[in-house]
Short mmCIF file of C-alpha atoms and ligand atoms in Angstrom, two decimals:
data_model
loop_
_atom_site.label_atom_id
_atom_site.label_comp_id
_atom_site.label_asym_id
_atom_site.label_seq_id
_atom_site.Cartn_x
_atom_site.Cartn_y
_atom_site.Cartn_z
CA MET U 1384 136.67 90.30 142.17
CA SER U 1385 133.56 88.64 140.70
CA LYS U 1386 133.13 84.86 139.97
CA LEU U 1387 134.35 83.02 137.00
CA GLN U 1388 132.19 83.69 133.99
CA PHE U 1389 131.44 81.09 131.47
CA ILE U 1390 130.84 82.45 128.03
CA THR U 1391 129.31 81.10 124.87
CA VAL U 1392 130.65 82.75 121.83
CA LEU U 1393 128.17 82.33 118.73
CA GLY U 1394 130.11 83.00 115.42
CA SER U 1395 133.56 82.80 117.15
CA THR U 1396 135.25 82.34 113.92
CA GLY U 1397 134.17 85.67 112.76
CA THR U 1398 135.38 89.22 112.99
CA ILE U 1399 133.70 89.74 116.41
CA GLY U 1400 134.02 86.29 117.45
CA VAL U 1401 138.04 86.48 116.92
CA ASN U 1402 138.08 90.10 118.68
CA THR U 1403 135.86 88.65 121.61
CA LEU U 1404 138.35 85.65 122.32
CA ASP U 1405 141.19 88.21 121.97
CA VAL U 1406 139.79 90.20 125.05
CA ILE U 1407 138.80 86.87 126.82
CA ALA U 1408 142.32 85.63 126.56
CA ARG U 1409 143.49 88.73 128.42
CA HIS U 1410 141.50 87.86 131.42
CA PRO U 1411 141.67 84.17 132.25
CA ASP U 1412 141.08 85.07 135.88
CA ARG U 1413 137.56 86.20 134.95
CA TYR U 1414 136.26 84.32 131.84
CA ARG U 1415 136.24 80.53 130.63
CA VAL U 1416 134.86 79.70 127.20
CA TYR U 1417 131.89 77.25 127.54
CA ALA U 1418 131.02 76.80 123.71
CA LEU U 1419 132.35 78.10 120.52
CA THR U 1420 130.36 77.83 117.23
CA ALA U 1421 130.95 78.43 113.51
CA ASN U 1422 129.25 77.72 110.17
CA SER U 1423 131.54 75.48 108.56
CA ARG U 1424 135.11 76.78 108.82
CA ILE U 1425 136.56 74.28 111.05
CA ASP U 1426 140.38 75.17 110.61
CA PRO U 1427 140.02 78.34 112.70
CA LEU U 1428 137.38 76.66 115.15
CA LEU U 1429 139.86 74.05 115.87
CA SER U 1430 142.50 76.36 116.54
CA GLN U 1431 140.46 78.09 118.98
CA CYS U 1432 139.36 74.94 120.71
CA ARG U 1433 143.29 74.24 121.17
CA ALA U 1434 143.54 77.67 122.81
CA PHE U 1435 140.40 77.77 124.86
CA SER U 1436 139.27 74.04 125.61
CA PRO U 1437 135.51 74.95 125.42
CA ARG U 1438 133.24 72.39 126.78
CA TYR U 1439 131.48 72.25 123.30
CA ALA U 1440 132.17 73.33 119.77
CA VAL U 1441 129.05 73.68 117.59
CA VAL U 1442 129.00 73.41 113.46
CA LEU U 1443 125.98 73.57 111.17
CA ASP U 1444 127.22 70.96 108.81
CA ASP U 1445 127.24 67.08 109.47
CA ASP U 1446 130.35 66.45 107.64
CA ALA U 1447 132.12 69.06 109.22
CA ALA U 1448 131.08 68.08 112.60
CA GLU U 1449 132.68 64.53 111.88
CA ILE U 1450 136.06 66.13 110.48
CA LEU U 1451 136.25 68.28 113.75
CA ARG U 1452 135.33 65.53 115.83
CA GLU U 1453 138.11 63.49 114.31
CA ARG U 1454 140.84 65.99 114.50
CA LEU U 1455 140.05 66.89 118.29
CA ARG U 1456 140.32 63.22 119.03
CA SER U 1457 143.59 62.90 117.37
CA GLU U 1458 145.00 65.51 119.15
CA GLY U 1459 143.46 64.32 122.39
CA LEU U 1460 141.18 67.38 123.10
CA GLU U 1461 138.11 66.91 125.14
CA THR U 1462 136.04 69.38 123.44
CA GLU U 1463 132.46 67.77 122.48
CA VAL U 1464 131.18 68.51 118.97
CA LEU U 1465 127.61 69.42 118.42
CA CYS U 1466 125.72 69.95 115.18
CA GLY U 1467 122.75 71.84 113.85
CA PRO U 1468 120.74 74.81 114.63
CA GLU U 1469 119.24 73.33 117.90
CA ALA U 1470 122.54 72.80 119.23
CA LEU U 1471 123.25 76.59 118.76
CA GLU U 1472 120.20 77.04 121.09
CA GLN U 1473 121.54 74.49 123.50
CA VAL U 1474 124.80 76.18 124.07
CA SER U 1475 123.16 79.63 124.56
CA SER U 1476 120.64 78.58 127.05
CA ALA U 1477 122.60 76.17 129.15
CA THR U 1478 122.49 76.34 132.68
CA GLU U 1479 126.20 76.61 133.14
CA VAL U 1480 126.50 79.82 130.92
CA ASP U 1481 126.50 83.32 132.27
CA ALA U 1482 126.91 85.11 128.98
CA VAL U 1483 126.48 84.71 125.47
CA MET U 1484 128.26 86.85 122.76
CA ALA U 1485 125.43 86.75 119.70
CA ALA U 1486 128.22 87.20 116.69
CA ILE U 1487 126.59 84.96 114.04
CA VAL U 1488 125.77 87.05 110.89
CA GLY U 1489 122.29 87.53 109.52
CA ALA U 1490 119.04 85.94 110.25
CA ALA U 1491 120.64 82.85 111.12
CA GLY U 1492 121.61 84.63 114.48
CA LEU U 1493 118.10 85.11 115.67
CA LYS U 1494 116.91 82.09 117.32
CA PRO U 1495 120.12 81.47 119.31
CA ALA U 1496 120.30 85.00 120.45
CA LEU U 1497 116.44 84.50 121.49
CA ALA U 1498 117.17 81.42 123.39
CA ALA U 1499 119.64 83.41 125.36
CA ALA U 1500 117.31 86.14 126.30
CA GLN U 1501 114.72 83.56 127.10
CA ALA U 1502 117.13 81.58 129.32
CA GLY U 1503 117.72 85.18 131.21
CA LYS U 1504 121.54 85.33 130.32
CA ARG U 1505 123.53 88.36 130.02
CA VAL U 1506 123.17 88.84 126.22
CA LEU U 1507 126.16 90.73 124.38
CA LEU U 1508 124.39 91.43 121.08
CA ALA U 1509 126.44 91.97 118.12
CA ASN U 1510 123.92 90.29 115.75
CA LYS U 1511 121.71 93.53 114.88
CA GLU U 1512 119.60 91.63 112.61
CA THR U 1513 117.92 89.93 115.71
CA LEU U 1514 116.63 93.36 116.79
CA VAL U 1515 115.69 94.27 113.10
CA MET U 1516 113.79 91.29 112.42
CA SER U 1517 112.23 90.93 115.98
CA GLY U 1518 112.62 93.72 118.23
CA SER U 1519 109.28 93.71 120.05
CA LEU U 1520 109.76 89.86 120.66
CA PHE U 1521 113.41 90.05 121.55
CA MET U 1522 112.89 93.03 123.97
CA ASP U 1523 109.71 91.17 125.61
CA ALA U 1524 112.08 88.22 126.14
CA VAL U 1525 114.71 90.29 127.68
CA HIS U 1526 112.44 91.92 130.19
CA LYS U 1527 110.15 88.92 131.05
CA ASN U 1528 113.31 86.55 131.87
CA GLY U 1529 115.53 89.08 133.55
CA ALA U 1530 118.15 88.99 130.70
CA THR U 1531 120.73 91.81 130.70
CA LEU U 1532 121.22 93.25 127.29
CA LEU U 1533 124.57 94.78 126.35
CA PRO U 1534 124.96 96.16 122.72
CA ILE U 1535 128.04 95.53 121.07
CA ASP U 1536 127.53 97.27 118.03
CA SER U 1537 130.02 100.33 118.60
CA GLU U 1538 127.35 103.09 118.07
CA HIS U 1539 124.93 101.50 120.43
CA ASN U 1540 127.72 100.46 122.79
CA ALA U 1541 128.60 104.35 122.82
CA ILE U 1542 125.05 105.53 123.29
CA PHE U 1543 124.66 103.05 126.24
CA GLN U 1544 127.76 104.41 127.74
CA VAL U 1545 126.50 108.18 127.50
CA MET U 1546 122.75 107.41 128.53
CA PRO U 1547 121.80 108.37 131.96
CA PRO U 1548 121.13 105.67 134.41
CA GLY U 1549 117.44 104.51 134.37
CA PHE U 1550 116.94 105.53 130.75
CA ASP U 1551 114.68 102.70 130.41
CA ARG U 1552 111.99 104.28 132.36
CA GLY U 1553 111.61 106.61 129.10
CA LEU U 1554 114.10 108.82 127.20
CA VAL U 1555 111.74 111.92 127.74
CA ALA U 1556 111.59 111.45 131.27
CA SER U 1557 115.56 110.84 131.45
CA GLY U 1558 115.86 114.38 129.78
CA VAL U 1559 117.22 112.79 126.39
CA LYS U 1560 116.36 115.08 123.31
CA ARG U 1561 118.12 113.33 120.32
CA ILE U 1562 120.44 110.41 119.74
CA LEU U 1563 123.21 111.05 117.24
CA LEU U 1564 124.08 107.98 115.43
CA THR U 1565 127.44 108.36 113.62
CA ALA U 1566 128.42 106.81 110.38
CA SER U 1567 131.90 106.80 108.67
CA GLY U 1568 129.88 106.98 105.17
CA GLY U 1569 131.82 104.19 103.84
CA PRO U 1570 134.26 104.05 100.80
CA PHE U 1571 131.89 105.63 98.47
CA ARG U 1572 130.73 108.83 100.63
CA ARG U 1573 132.01 111.16 97.75
CA ALA U 1574 130.89 108.84 94.70
CA SER U 1575 128.18 110.03 92.22
CA HIS U 1576 125.21 108.05 91.27
CA ASP U 1577 126.91 106.93 88.10
CA GLU U 1578 130.17 105.85 89.87
CA LEU U 1579 128.18 103.79 92.47
CA ALA U 1580 126.28 101.95 89.81
CA LYS U 1581 129.88 100.68 88.50
CA VAL U 1582 131.27 99.73 92.02
CA THR U 1583 132.67 96.24 92.23
CA PRO U 1584 132.57 93.74 95.24
CA SER U 1585 136.14 94.19 95.77
CA GLN U 1586 136.04 97.83 96.12
CA ALA U 1587 133.01 97.65 98.41
CA LEU U 1588 134.72 95.28 100.62
CA ASN U 1589 137.45 97.61 101.30
CA HIS U 1590 136.18 99.76 104.20
CA PRO U 1591 138.26 103.12 105.10
CA ASN U 1592 137.95 102.38 108.98
CA TRP U 1593 136.95 99.07 110.11
CA VAL U 1594 137.88 95.46 109.51
CA MET U 1595 134.51 93.60 109.49
CA GLY U 1596 132.94 90.32 107.86
CA PRO U 1597 131.81 90.84 104.22
CA LYS U 1598 128.19 91.27 104.83
CA ILE U 1599 128.28 94.26 107.18
CA THR U 1600 131.02 95.71 105.08
CA ILE U 1601 128.71 95.68 102.11
CA ASP U 1602 125.80 97.12 104.27
CA SER U 1603 128.35 100.27 105.43
CA ALA U 1604 129.09 100.99 101.78
CA SER U 1605 125.33 101.03 100.86
CA LEU U 1606 124.60 102.67 104.24
CA MET U 1607 122.23 99.90 104.87
CA ASN U 1608 124.01 99.12 107.90
CA LYS U 1609 123.21 102.56 109.42
CA GLY U 1610 119.62 101.83 108.42
CA LEU U 1611 119.69 98.55 110.32
CA GLU U 1612 121.33 100.48 113.26
CA VAL U 1613 118.74 103.24 113.49
CA ILE U 1614 116.11 100.15 114.00
CA GLU U 1615 118.42 98.44 116.56
CA ALA U 1616 118.60 102.00 118.47
CA HIS U 1617 114.79 102.19 118.33
CA TRP U 1618 114.43 98.85 120.16
CA LEU U 1619 117.35 99.21 122.32
CA PHE U 1620 116.74 102.45 123.74
CA ASN U 1621 112.76 102.75 123.23
CA ALA U 1622 113.44 105.92 121.15
CA SER U 1623 111.19 107.12 118.28
CA PRO U 1624 112.66 107.13 114.62
CA ASP U 1625 111.89 111.06 115.02
CA ILE U 1626 114.64 111.52 117.70
CA ILE U 1627 117.47 109.47 116.02
CA GLU U 1628 119.61 111.34 113.64
CA VAL U 1629 122.24 109.95 111.34
CA VAL U 1630 125.50 111.82 111.38
CA ILE U 1631 128.27 111.23 108.78
CA HIS U 1632 131.54 111.18 110.58
CA PRO U 1633 134.49 109.94 108.32
CA GLN U 1634 137.05 109.44 111.08
CA SER U 1635 134.91 107.00 113.08
CA VAL U 1636 136.43 108.45 116.27
CA ILE U 1637 133.18 109.67 117.87
CA HIS U 1638 131.24 106.27 117.97
CA SER U 1639 127.80 108.24 118.64
CA MET U 1640 126.33 110.75 120.93
CA VAL U 1641 123.47 111.81 123.19
CA GLU U 1642 121.83 115.17 123.34
CA TYR U 1643 120.05 116.19 126.50
CA VAL U 1644 117.32 118.81 126.91
CA ASP U 1645 119.63 121.17 128.66
CA GLY U 1646 122.02 121.48 125.47
CA SER U 1647 124.54 118.99 126.67
CA VAL U 1648 125.75 116.51 124.26
CA LEU U 1649 127.74 113.51 125.55
CA ALA U 1650 130.06 111.28 123.09
CA GLN U 1651 132.00 108.25 123.31
CA LEU U 1652 135.12 108.41 121.61
CA GLY U 1653 138.00 106.05 120.96
CA ASN U 1654 139.84 104.17 118.38
CA PRO U 1655 137.95 102.32 115.93
CA ASP U 1656 138.41 98.85 117.43
CA MET U 1657 135.52 96.54 118.39
CA ARG U 1658 137.51 95.04 121.40
CA THR U 1659 136.60 98.39 123.26
CA PRO U 1660 132.70 97.73 123.12
CA ILE U 1661 133.27 93.84 123.73
CA ALA U 1662 135.54 94.53 126.80
CA TYR U 1663 132.88 96.93 128.00
CA ALA U 1664 129.94 94.61 127.72
CA LEU U 1665 131.87 91.58 129.09
CA ALA U 1666 132.89 93.52 132.31
CA TYR U 1667 129.99 95.88 132.56
CA PRO U 1668 129.70 97.63 135.05
CA GLU U 1669 133.13 97.22 135.51
CA ARG U 1670 136.13 98.30 133.04
CA ILE U 1671 138.86 95.81 131.82
CA GLU U 1672 141.85 96.06 129.63
CA SER U 1673 140.99 95.64 126.05
CA GLY U 1674 144.31 95.66 124.08
CA VAL U 1675 142.94 98.99 122.52
CA GLY U 1676 145.65 101.46 122.20
CA SER U 1677 145.20 105.24 123.57
CA LEU U 1678 143.34 107.46 121.17
CA ASP U 1679 146.00 109.91 119.77
CA LEU U 1680 143.94 113.09 119.24
CA PHE U 1681 146.92 115.04 118.05
CA LYS U 1682 147.21 112.23 115.13
CA VAL U 1683 143.51 112.66 114.53
CA GLY U 1684 143.79 116.32 114.17
CA ARG U 1685 140.16 117.01 113.14
CA LEU U 1686 136.63 115.66 113.30
CA ASP U 1687 134.14 116.43 110.61
CA PHE U 1688 130.70 115.94 110.15
CA GLU U 1689 127.93 116.09 107.50
CA PRO U 1690 124.39 114.90 106.87
CA PRO U 1691 123.74 111.56 105.13
CA ASP U 1692 122.67 111.60 101.29
CA MET U 1693 119.74 109.40 101.20
CA ILE U 1694 119.18 110.10 97.44
CA ARG U 1695 122.56 108.62 96.61
CA PHE U 1696 122.27 106.05 99.48
CA PRO U 1697 118.44 105.07 99.56
CA CYS U 1698 119.02 102.03 101.80
CA LEU U 1699 119.01 104.38 104.70
CA LYS U 1700 115.71 105.75 103.70
CA LEU U 1701 114.18 102.47 103.31
CA ALA U 1702 115.27 101.57 106.43
CA PHE U 1703 113.68 104.65 108.17
CA GLU U 1704 110.49 104.07 106.43
CA ALA U 1705 110.20 100.24 107.23
CA LEU U 1706 110.81 101.15 111.06
CA ARG U 1707 107.86 103.72 110.65
CA ARG U 1708 105.82 101.23 108.92
CA GLY U 1709 106.35 98.81 111.75
CA GLY U 1710 105.10 95.15 112.06
CA THR U 1711 107.28 92.76 109.79
CA ALA U 1712 108.55 95.73 107.43
CA PRO U 1713 111.94 95.42 109.00
CA ALA U 1714 112.17 91.78 108.92
CA ILE U 1715 111.20 92.02 105.08
CA LEU U 1716 113.91 94.78 104.63
CA ASN U 1717 116.57 92.77 106.37
CA ALA U 1718 115.80 89.35 104.56
CA ALA U 1719 115.86 91.13 101.08
CA ASN U 1720 118.92 93.12 101.91
CA GLU U 1721 120.50 89.57 102.86
CA VAL U 1722 119.76 88.34 99.29
CA ALA U 1723 120.64 91.52 97.69
CA VAL U 1724 124.11 91.61 99.32
CA GLN U 1725 124.97 88.07 98.51
CA SER U 1726 123.76 88.64 94.86
CA PHE U 1727 125.94 91.83 94.54
CA LEU U 1728 129.03 89.65 96.10
CA GLU U 1729 128.35 87.34 93.51
CA GLU U 1730 128.20 89.76 90.62
CA ARG U 1731 124.70 88.99 89.78
CA ILE U 1732 123.53 92.57 90.33
CA GLY U 1733 125.17 95.92 90.59
CA PHE U 1734 125.60 98.05 93.82
CA THR U 1735 122.88 100.35 92.95
CA ASP U 1736 120.48 97.27 92.43
CA ILE U 1737 120.61 96.58 96.25
CA PRO U 1738 117.90 99.28 97.17
CA ARG U 1739 115.92 98.32 94.15
CA LEU U 1740 115.54 94.68 95.08
CA ILE U 1741 114.85 95.80 98.60
CA GLU U 1742 112.45 98.09 97.59
CA ALA U 1743 110.65 95.36 95.27
CA ALA U 1744 110.45 93.19 98.13
CA LEU U 1745 108.81 95.45 100.44
CA ALA U 1746 106.19 96.32 97.88
CA ARG U 1747 105.53 92.51 97.09
CA VAL U 1748 105.34 91.07 100.59
CA SER U 1749 102.37 91.96 102.99
CA VAL U 1750 103.31 93.45 106.33
CA VAL U 1751 101.66 91.79 109.54
CA GLU U 1752 102.18 92.78 113.10
CA GLY U 1753 105.12 90.13 113.62
CA ARG U 1754 104.66 89.70 117.44
CA ALA U 1755 105.02 85.81 117.08
CA LEU U 1756 108.39 84.21 116.01
CA ALA U 1757 106.54 82.15 113.29
CA GLU U 1758 105.33 85.60 111.66
CA VAL U 1759 108.83 86.70 111.62
CA VAL U 1760 110.06 83.76 110.36
CA ASP U 1761 107.36 83.56 107.64
CA ALA U 1762 108.16 87.19 106.58
CA ASP U 1763 111.80 86.64 106.25
CA ARG U 1764 110.96 83.44 104.00
CA ALA U 1765 108.47 85.31 101.89
CA ALA U 1766 110.81 88.28 101.49
CA ARG U 1767 113.72 85.88 100.43
CA ALA U 1768 111.11 84.37 97.88
CA ALA U 1769 110.18 87.79 96.53
CA ALA U 1770 113.84 88.74 96.11
CA GLN U 1771 114.64 85.62 94.19
CA GLU U 1772 111.52 86.19 91.96
CA TRP U 1773 112.98 89.74 91.18
CA LEU U 1774 116.30 88.39 90.28
CA GLU U 1775 114.82 86.10 88.03
CA GLN U 1776 112.73 88.42 86.25
CA ARG U 1777 115.65 90.51 85.76
CA SER U 1778 117.74 88.07 84.11
P1 NDP V 3092 131.70 87.30 110.01
O1 NDP V 3092 131.25 87.10 108.67
O2 NDP V 3092 132.92 87.89 110.19
O3 NDP V 3092 131.48 86.14 110.87
C1 NDP V 3092 130.20 85.43 111.00
C2 NDP V 3092 130.24 84.23 112.01
O4 NDP V 3092 128.82 83.84 111.73
C3 NDP V 3092 131.18 83.14 111.43
O5 NDP V 3092 131.61 82.54 112.95
C4 NDP V 3092 130.42 82.21 110.75
O6 NDP V 3092 131.06 80.98 110.74
C5 NDP V 3092 129.06 82.13 111.35
N1 NDP V 3092 127.81 82.01 110.56
C6 NDP V 3092 127.71 82.56 109.41
N2 NDP V 3092 126.65 82.03 108.67
C7 NDP V 3092 126.07 81.17 109.69
C8 NDP V 3092 125.04 80.28 109.88
N3 NDP V 3092 124.24 80.52 108.90
N4 NDP V 3092 124.79 79.71 111.15
C9 NDP V 3092 125.56 79.66 112.17
N5 NDP V 3092 126.73 80.52 111.97
C10 NDP V 3092 126.88 81.11 110.89
O7 NDP V 3092 130.76 88.62 110.52
P2 NDP V 3092 131.12 89.53 111.57
O8 NDP V 3092 131.89 89.10 112.72
O9 NDP V 3092 131.75 90.83 110.98
O10 NDP V 3092 129.74 90.05 112.09
C11 NDP V 3092 129.07 89.30 112.84
C12 NDP V 3092 127.72 90.13 113.66
O11 NDP V 3092 128.24 91.23 114.34
C13 NDP V 3092 126.95 90.62 112.25
O12 NDP V 3092 125.60 90.66 112.59
C14 NDP V 3092 127.31 92.08 112.18
O13 NDP V 3092 126.31 92.69 111.69
C15 NDP V 3092 127.51 92.41 113.78
N6 NDP V 3092 128.62 93.43 113.87
C16 NDP V 3092 129.87 93.22 113.41
C17 NDP V 3092 130.51 94.30 113.61
C18 NDP V 3092 132.06 94.29 113.06
O14 NDP V 3092 132.98 95.14 113.41
N7 NDP V 3092 132.51 93.22 112.38
C19 NDP V 3092 130.46 95.61 114.20
C20 NDP V 3092 128.89 95.48 114.60
C21 NDP V 3092 128.08 94.61 114.50
P3 NDP V 3092 132.12 80.47 109.56
O15 NDP V 3092 133.37 81.20 109.87
O16 NDP V 3092 132.09 79.05 109.69
O17 NDP V 3092 131.31 81.09 108.19
MG1 MG V 3093 127.88 99.60 113.92
#
């Protein structure tokens, strides 16, 4: 049995964070929680502190920190409360930490995930936005500092599971021909363009197969999630966009596939439950119980596949284009998408305006190489400003 592992869960109150703690709770002989972090929702964070007695709890807001501190004290709990973005980096890189689950949503997750990589940790990466914004920088930090990077995104976790050993010496040398990235197609797979224009946030938040946070749920409905995942796959597996193919698979039972030069196609299957990739990454290379039930193939009955429609779902096309353009183009795409999703949820724009806003930001902000963090941060800021400008011009 390996030694007890100390884990920091960034974004512990989110969907991935809660699932991570569910798996950790099943293995008290293996894992201890070092730190839990949230943005501002202290009620769930307090319950998690009661259950897992972390050394630290981090929130972003001063007022939330003070309330949490007081409540922990009144219950006699010893968890220390830290506050602010630097504290996120501190609990990601602390010497005592073995592994960091990076599950903050959006661009806010970049710096703490990078801090974990720079500190040579085992990084369980759910926050795909980190790789989209700063793929080359992040992968350099992983390699230079001897960090271990394990993908949590179910598709990338599946691909990782069916890749040959030593794939990082190059996919061609490893006999890999194609990566088949599956997508459920979301709730609007069959909707016409006119129907898409009238979609409401509550319809878009109703994903057919997965329970997820609001941002990724909207991204799944627009297929931007798959676009971000194409970029994520490029960086994780050093795969050219030409060999990454998106396959719509509405049942979400096959989580992705790898095709080899000899014609073999290897797939990873399972119930759509994030505890499988989380357990895999926590214990890798061992396997541990995750709480996920057996896949009932008789109940599934059939598996369907179809190509994606990039005309009805232009976000996917925009993501492929940004990846091919390179430099800070994906960071601009990501930031504009975050503004677009927020604006759609606030009912300021329609569903089909999401790609329009992103395209406008990509046209307005210049793309630079993006090898330094400052360039990535600037591109993110400039894209948000361009997106706001587009919103104001429209209203
Ligand atoms: P949620 O919205 O459910 O949770 C987000 C978490 O991040 C919460 O703990 C939230 O705190 C915290 N947070 C939000 N904003 C900030 C901020 N500015 N600074 C610090 N912390 C912040 O998201 P998910 O769990 O669904 O997704 C997390 C990440 O994992 C995303 O990048 C997503 O793309 C990725 N992912 C998710 C999957 C899923 O099935 N959910 C699948 C694959 C990838 P608070 O509760 O206080 O708001
Ligand atoms: Mg995914």
